[in-house]
One Martini backbone bead per residue (centre of mass of N, CA, C, O) as a GRO file, in nm:
protein
   68
    1VAL     BB    1 -11.761  -0.544  -2.540
    2ALA     BB    2 -11.996  -0.443  -2.329
    3ARG     BB    3 -12.289  -0.240  -2.389
    4ILE     BB    4 -12.359  -0.104  -2.075
    5ASP     BB    5 -12.622   0.026  -1.872
    6GLY     BB    6 -12.673   0.157  -1.533
    7THR     BB    7 -12.780   0.060  -1.195
    8VAL     BB    8 -12.602   0.034  -0.887
    9ILE     BB    9 -12.671  -0.088  -0.558
   10LEU     BB   10 -12.510  -0.013  -0.249
   11GLU     BB   11 -12.370  -0.146   0.056
   12ALA     BB   12 -12.176   0.020   0.317
   13THR     BB   13 -11.909   0.024   0.536
   14ILE     BB   14 -11.786   0.280   0.747
   15ASP     BB   15 -11.534   0.319   0.925
   16ALA     BB   16 -11.369   0.497   1.179
   17SER     BB   17 -11.139   0.574   0.941
   18GLY     BB   18 -11.299   0.578   0.637
   19ILE     BB   19 -11.325   0.285   0.542
   20VAL     BB   20 -11.428   0.059   0.317
   21ARG     BB   21 -11.669  -0.196   0.401
   22ASP     BB   22 -11.878  -0.434   0.329
   23VAL     BB   23 -11.978  -0.484   0.031
   24ARG     BB   24 -12.315  -0.475  -0.112
   25VAL     BB   25 -12.571  -0.585  -0.316
   26LEU     BB   26 -12.901  -0.457  -0.391
   27ARG     BB   27 -12.865  -0.376  -0.708
   28SER     BB   28 -12.838  -0.559  -1.006
   29ILE     BB   29 -12.568  -0.581  -1.263
   30PRO     BB   30 -12.368  -0.824  -1.332
   31LEU     BB   31 -12.158  -0.666  -1.532
   32LEU     BB   32 -12.127  -0.413  -1.298
   33ASP     BB   33 -12.068  -0.493  -1.003
   34GLY     BB   34 -11.756  -0.507  -0.991
   35ALA     BB   35 -11.701  -0.208  -1.067
   36ALA     BB   36 -11.859  -0.081  -0.835
   37ILE     BB   37 -11.706  -0.213  -0.600
   38ALA     BB   38 -11.422  -0.114  -0.677
   39ALA     BB   39 -11.478   0.188  -0.661
   40VAL     BB   40 -11.592   0.210  -0.367
   41SER     BB   41 -11.344   0.071  -0.222
   42GLU     BB   42 -11.151   0.336  -0.281
   43TRP     BB   43 -11.288   0.506  -0.100
   44ARG     BB   44 -11.274   0.801   0.118
   45TYR     BB   45 -11.347   0.915   0.451
   46THR     BB   46 -11.466   1.109   0.683
   47PRO     BB   47 -11.517   1.057   0.985
   48THR     BB   48 -11.768   0.979   1.189
   49ARG     BB   49 -11.917   1.171   1.455
   50LEU     BB   50 -11.997   1.090   1.806
   51ASN     BB   51 -11.926   1.278   2.053
   52GLY     BB   52 -11.616   1.283   1.920
   53VAL     BB   53 -11.651   0.988   1.803
   54ALA     BB   54 -11.557   0.752   1.599
   55VAL     BB   55 -11.784   0.592   1.362
   56PRO     BB   56 -11.962   0.366   1.218
   57ILE     BB   57 -12.127   0.325   0.894
   58ILE     BB   58 -12.409   0.313   0.679
   59LEU     BB   59 -12.411   0.302   0.315
   60THR     BB   60 -12.574   0.422   0.028
   61VAL     BB   61 -12.497   0.343  -0.319
   62THR     BB   62 -12.509   0.503  -0.640
   63VAL     BB   63 -12.424   0.353  -0.957
   64THR     BB   64 -12.377   0.509  -1.273
   65PHE     BB   65 -12.396   0.387  -1.602
   66THR     BB   66 -12.282   0.556  -1.908
   67LEU     BB   67 -12.313   0.596  -2.229
   68ARG     BB   68 -12.129   0.775  -2.509
   0.00000   0.00000   0.00000
């Protein structure tokens, strides 16, 4: 098991129903990228509304891994 910590920055699209789509890595730590993408892909959001209509948005997410 690699004992690594650090921060991975991701960009994701949240679709009109609040589901995470199209996650991509903006700042990489190769051994942690997969875990960060997997975690963020499971998240669900309340849809963003513009003039009462649900719309997709682009979100930047910072995932920090810390050793204990």
